[in-house]
Short mmCIF file of C-alpha atoms in Angstrom, two decimals:
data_model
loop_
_atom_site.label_atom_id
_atom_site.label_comp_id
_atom_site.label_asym_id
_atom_site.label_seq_id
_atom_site.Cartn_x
_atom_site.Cartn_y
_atom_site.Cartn_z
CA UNK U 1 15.91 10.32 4.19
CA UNK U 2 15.52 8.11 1.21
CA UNK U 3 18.38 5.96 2.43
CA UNK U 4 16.38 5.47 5.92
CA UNK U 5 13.55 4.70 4.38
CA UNK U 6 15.00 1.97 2.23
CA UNK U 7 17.09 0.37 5.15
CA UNK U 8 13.30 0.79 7.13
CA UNK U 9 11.81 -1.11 3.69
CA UNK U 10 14.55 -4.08 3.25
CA UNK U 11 14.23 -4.93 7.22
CA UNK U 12 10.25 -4.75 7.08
CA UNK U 13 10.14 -7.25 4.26
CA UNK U 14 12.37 -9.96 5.80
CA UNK U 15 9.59 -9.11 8.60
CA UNK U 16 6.67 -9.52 5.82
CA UNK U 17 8.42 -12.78 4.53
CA UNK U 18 8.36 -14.66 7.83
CA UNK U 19 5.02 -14.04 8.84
CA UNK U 20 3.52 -15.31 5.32
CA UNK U 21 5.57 -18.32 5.62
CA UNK U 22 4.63 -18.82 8.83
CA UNK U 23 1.29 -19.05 8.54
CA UNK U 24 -0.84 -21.24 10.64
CA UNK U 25 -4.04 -22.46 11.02
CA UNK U 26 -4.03 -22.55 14.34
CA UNK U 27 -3.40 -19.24 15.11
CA UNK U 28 -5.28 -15.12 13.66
CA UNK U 29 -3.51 -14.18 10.86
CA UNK U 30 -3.31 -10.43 10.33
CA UNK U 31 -2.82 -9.24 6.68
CA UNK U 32 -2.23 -5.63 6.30
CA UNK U 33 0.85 -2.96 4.51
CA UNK U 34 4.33 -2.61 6.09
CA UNK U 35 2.92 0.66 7.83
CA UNK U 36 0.96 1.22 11.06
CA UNK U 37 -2.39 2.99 9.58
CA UNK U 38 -5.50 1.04 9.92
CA UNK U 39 -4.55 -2.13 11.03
CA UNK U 40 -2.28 -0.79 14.10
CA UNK U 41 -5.37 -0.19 16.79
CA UNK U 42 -5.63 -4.33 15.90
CA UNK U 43 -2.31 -5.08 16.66
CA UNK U 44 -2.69 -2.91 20.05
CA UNK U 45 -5.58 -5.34 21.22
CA UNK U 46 -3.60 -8.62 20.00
CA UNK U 47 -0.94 -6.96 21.91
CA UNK U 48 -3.58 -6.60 24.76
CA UNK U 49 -4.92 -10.09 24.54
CA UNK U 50 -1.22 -11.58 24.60
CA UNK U 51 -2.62 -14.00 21.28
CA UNK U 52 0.17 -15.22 19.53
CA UNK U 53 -0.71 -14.11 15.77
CA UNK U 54 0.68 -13.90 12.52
CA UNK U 55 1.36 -10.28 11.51
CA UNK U 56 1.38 -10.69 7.97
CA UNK U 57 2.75 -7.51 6.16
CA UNK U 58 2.52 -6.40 2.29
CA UNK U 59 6.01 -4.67 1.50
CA UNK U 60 5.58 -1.02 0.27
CA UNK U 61 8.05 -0.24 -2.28
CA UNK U 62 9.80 3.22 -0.52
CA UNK U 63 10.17 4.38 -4.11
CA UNK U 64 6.44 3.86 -6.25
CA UNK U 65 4.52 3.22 -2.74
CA UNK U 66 3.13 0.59 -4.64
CA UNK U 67 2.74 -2.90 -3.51
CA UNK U 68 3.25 -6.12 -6.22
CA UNK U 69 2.20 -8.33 -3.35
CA UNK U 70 -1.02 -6.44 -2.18
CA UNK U 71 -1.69 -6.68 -5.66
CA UNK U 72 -1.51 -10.51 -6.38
CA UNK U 73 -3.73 -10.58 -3.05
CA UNK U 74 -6.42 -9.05 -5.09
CA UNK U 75 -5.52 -10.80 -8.14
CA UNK U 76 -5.96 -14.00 -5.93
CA UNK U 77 -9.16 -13.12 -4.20
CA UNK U 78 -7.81 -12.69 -0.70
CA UNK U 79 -9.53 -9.48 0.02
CA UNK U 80 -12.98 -10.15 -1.04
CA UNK U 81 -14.37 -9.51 2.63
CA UNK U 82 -12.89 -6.48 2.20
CA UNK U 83 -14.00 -5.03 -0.80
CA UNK U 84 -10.09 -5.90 -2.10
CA UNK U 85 -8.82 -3.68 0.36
CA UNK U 86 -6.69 -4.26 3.65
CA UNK U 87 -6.74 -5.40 6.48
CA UNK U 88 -7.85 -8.96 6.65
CA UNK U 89 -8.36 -10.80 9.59
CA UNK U 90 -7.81 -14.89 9.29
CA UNK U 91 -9.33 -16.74 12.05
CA UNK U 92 -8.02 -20.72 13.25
CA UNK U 93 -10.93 -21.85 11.25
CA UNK U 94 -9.75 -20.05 8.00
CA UNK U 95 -12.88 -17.02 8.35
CA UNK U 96 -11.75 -13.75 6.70
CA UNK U 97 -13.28 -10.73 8.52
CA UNK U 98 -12.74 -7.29 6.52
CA UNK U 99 -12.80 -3.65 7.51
CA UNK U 100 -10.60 -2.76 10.40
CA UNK U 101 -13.32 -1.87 12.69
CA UNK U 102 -15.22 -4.72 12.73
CA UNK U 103 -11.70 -6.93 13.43
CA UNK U 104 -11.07 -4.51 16.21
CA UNK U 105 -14.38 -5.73 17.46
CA UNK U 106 -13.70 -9.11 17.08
CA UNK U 107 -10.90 -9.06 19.06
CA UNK U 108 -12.30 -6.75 21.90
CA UNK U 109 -14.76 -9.37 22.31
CA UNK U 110 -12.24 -12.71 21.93
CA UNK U 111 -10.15 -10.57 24.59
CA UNK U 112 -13.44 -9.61 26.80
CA UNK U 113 -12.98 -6.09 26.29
CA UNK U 114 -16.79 -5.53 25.28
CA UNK U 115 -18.48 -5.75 28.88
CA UNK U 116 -21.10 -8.90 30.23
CA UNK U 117 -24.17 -6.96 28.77
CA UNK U 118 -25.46 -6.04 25.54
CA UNK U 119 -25.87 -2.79 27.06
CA UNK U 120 -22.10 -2.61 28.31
CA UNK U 121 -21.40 -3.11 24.60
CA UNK U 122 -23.26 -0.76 23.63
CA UNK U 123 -21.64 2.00 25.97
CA UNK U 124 -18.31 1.22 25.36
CA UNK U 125 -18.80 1.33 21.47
CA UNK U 126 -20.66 4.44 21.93
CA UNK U 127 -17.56 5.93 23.35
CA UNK U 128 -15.23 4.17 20.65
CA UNK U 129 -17.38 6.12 17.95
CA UNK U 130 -17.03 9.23 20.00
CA UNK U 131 -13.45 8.96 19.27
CA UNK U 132 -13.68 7.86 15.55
CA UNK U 133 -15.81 11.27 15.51
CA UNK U 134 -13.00 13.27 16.21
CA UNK U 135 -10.81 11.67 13.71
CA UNK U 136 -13.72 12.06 10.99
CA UNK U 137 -13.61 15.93 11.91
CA UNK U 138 -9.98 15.83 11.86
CA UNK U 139 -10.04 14.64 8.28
CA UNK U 140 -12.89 16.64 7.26
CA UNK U 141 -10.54 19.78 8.55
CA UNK U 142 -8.25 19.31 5.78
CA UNK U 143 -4.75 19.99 7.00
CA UNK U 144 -2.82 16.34 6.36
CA UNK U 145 0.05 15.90 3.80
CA UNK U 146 -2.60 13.75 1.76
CA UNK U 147 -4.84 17.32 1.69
CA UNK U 148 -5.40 18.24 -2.38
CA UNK U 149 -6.37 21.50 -3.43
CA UNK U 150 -5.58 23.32 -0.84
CA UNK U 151 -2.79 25.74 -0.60
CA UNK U 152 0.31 25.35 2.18
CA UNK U 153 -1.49 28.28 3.99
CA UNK U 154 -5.15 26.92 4.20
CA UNK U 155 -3.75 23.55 5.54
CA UNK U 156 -1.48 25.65 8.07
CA UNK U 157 -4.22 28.23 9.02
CA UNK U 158 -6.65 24.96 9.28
CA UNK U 159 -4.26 22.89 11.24
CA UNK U 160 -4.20 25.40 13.86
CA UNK U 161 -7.57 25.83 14.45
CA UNK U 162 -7.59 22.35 14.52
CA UNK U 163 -5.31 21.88 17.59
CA UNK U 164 -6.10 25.19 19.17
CA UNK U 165 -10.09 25.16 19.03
CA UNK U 166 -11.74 22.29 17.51
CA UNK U 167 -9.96 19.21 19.19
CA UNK U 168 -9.95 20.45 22.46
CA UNK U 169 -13.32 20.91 22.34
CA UNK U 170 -14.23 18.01 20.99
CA UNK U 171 -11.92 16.32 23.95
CA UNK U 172 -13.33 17.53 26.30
CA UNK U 173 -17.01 16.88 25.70
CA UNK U 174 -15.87 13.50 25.40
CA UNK U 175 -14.21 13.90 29.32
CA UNK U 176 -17.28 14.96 30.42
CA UNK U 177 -19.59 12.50 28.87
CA UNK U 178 -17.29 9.76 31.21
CA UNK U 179 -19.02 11.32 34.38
CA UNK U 180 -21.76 8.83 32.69
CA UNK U 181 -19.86 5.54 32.28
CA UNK U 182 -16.75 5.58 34.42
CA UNK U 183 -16.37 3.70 37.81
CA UNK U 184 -12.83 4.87 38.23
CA UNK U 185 -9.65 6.54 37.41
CA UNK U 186 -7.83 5.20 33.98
CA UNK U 187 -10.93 3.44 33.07
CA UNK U 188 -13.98 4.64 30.45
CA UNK U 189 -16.62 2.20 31.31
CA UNK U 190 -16.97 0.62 34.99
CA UNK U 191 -13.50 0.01 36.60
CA UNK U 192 -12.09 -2.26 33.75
CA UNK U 193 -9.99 -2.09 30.66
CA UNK U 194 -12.04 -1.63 27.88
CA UNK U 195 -12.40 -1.78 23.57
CA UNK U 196 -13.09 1.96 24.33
CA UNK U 197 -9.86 2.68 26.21
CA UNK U 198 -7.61 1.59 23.80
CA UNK U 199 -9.28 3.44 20.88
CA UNK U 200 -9.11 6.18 23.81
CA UNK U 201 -5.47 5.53 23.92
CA UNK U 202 -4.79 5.45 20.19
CA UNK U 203 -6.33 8.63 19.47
CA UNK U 204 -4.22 10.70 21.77
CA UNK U 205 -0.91 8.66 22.11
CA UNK U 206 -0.58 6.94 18.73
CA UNK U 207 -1.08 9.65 16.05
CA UNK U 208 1.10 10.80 13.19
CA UNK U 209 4.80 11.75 14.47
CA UNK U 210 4.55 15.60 14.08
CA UNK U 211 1.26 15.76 16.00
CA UNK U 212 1.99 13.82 18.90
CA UNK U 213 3.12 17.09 20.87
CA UNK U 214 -0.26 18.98 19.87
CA UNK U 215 -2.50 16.72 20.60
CA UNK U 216 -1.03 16.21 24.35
CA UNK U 217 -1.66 20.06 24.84
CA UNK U 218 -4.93 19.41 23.35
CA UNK U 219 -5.73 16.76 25.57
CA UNK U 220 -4.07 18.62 28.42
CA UNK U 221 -6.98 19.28 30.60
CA UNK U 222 -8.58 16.30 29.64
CA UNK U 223 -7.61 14.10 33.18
CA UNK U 224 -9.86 11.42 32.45
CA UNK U 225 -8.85 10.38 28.76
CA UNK U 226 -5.16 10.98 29.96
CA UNK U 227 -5.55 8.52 32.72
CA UNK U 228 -6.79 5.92 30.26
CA UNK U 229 -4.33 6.33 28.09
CA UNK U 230 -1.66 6.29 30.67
CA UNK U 231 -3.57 2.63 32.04
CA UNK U 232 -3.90 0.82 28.49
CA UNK U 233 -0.04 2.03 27.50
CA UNK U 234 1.40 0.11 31.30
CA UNK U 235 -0.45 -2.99 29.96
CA UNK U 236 2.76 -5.55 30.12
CA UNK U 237 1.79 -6.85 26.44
CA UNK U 238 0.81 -3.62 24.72
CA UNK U 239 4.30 -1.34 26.38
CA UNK U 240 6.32 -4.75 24.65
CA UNK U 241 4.66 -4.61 21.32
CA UNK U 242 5.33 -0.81 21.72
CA UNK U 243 8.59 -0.97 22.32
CA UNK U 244 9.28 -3.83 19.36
CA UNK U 245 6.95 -2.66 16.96
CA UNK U 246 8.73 -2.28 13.50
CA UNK U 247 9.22 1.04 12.25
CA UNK U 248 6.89 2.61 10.00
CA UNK U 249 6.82 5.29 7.43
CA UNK U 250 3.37 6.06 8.81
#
């Protein structure tokens, strides 16, 4: 394992290296860790777009999980509009934009993924946080590998009722609230791609490794979300970034 995840770590930072030298101001520069985490729903809708960006990566040392170059970052004020955290988003004109959601946004709205109303917006982002619900309550559950103070048991017992009872749930309320907002099949709002259906999409078909298989039976009644998901992963650009995304210890 440790051998995999230093050949993973040497072919990421050659990655890393490139995409800081390559830097542009003509073109979004992303700046986030070697890993997936909170930067990867941004990298869907660049994906989405089919915008040419810099995906600029801090390398994560396999060993420490530390990063000297994140580090300097901070050292060098490059996170301020995120509170010296990451991801940063560098727009043509040299704008940072912090915290991932708001990015997201950004993009959903360079990529026309927000509606033509004020009110479409505020549908679609109403669905968006119906998702980022469920992956509050999923946290607030307690049964990660991150989890402290709690006991191999407690995270198993709560991981279960996670999966069995409280995501499902929690699924399908969200199904049924797209009676409301849906014009048609694979679609959350009107008969479009949406912001909302690839946050749809990441919640159910981008999650850790060793919950992928739960949360399809979770989701297993759920016709509506599945659709979606189904739609935004056929997108030509975001299947190709799937398929060449670099691996990821997370």
């Amino acid at each position: 394992m440790k051998s995999l995840v230093a050949s993973l770590f040497l072919i990421n930072s050659l990655a890393a290296t490139n995409a800081f030298a390559a830097s542009s101001a003509s073109t979004l520069t992303l700046k986030y860790f070697d890993i997936r985490g909170a930067a990867e729903t941004c990298r869907v809708l660049l994906a989405f777009g089919q915008e040419e960006y810099n995906d600029a990566r801090y390398k994560i040392d396999p060993a420490t999980f530390q990063s000297p170059e994140f580090l300097d970052a901070k050292k060098d004020g490059d996170l301020k509009m995120n509170l010296n955290r990451a991801p940063i988003l560098l727009t043509p004109d040299g704008q940072a934009i912090g915290q991932s959601k708001a990015i997201e946004r950004y993009l959903a709205r360079r990529f026309g993924l927000m509606g033509q109303t004020p009110e479409d917006e505020a549908i679609i982002d109403c669905i968006a946080e119906h998702c980022r619900d469920v992956k509050d309550a999923a946290r607030q559950k307690g049964f990660s590998a991150f989890t402290k103070n709690k006991t191999d048991e407690e995270k198993a017992l709560a991981r279960k009722e996670w999966f069995e009872d409280d995501l499902p749930e929690m699924l399908l309320k969200i199904e049924d609230s797209l009676q409301e907002t849906s014009a048609s099949g694979g679609y959350s709002f009107g008969n479009t791609s949406t912001y909302a259906d690839v946050v749809i999409w990441a919640l159910l078909r981008d999650c850790f490794a060793a919950d992928v298989e739960d949360t399809a039976k979770a989701a297993d009644k759920c016709t509506a979300l599945n659709a979606i998901a189904d739609q935004i992963a056929s997108n030509p650009g975001v299947s190709k970034w799937l398929s060449e995304r670099p691996e990821s210890m997370f």
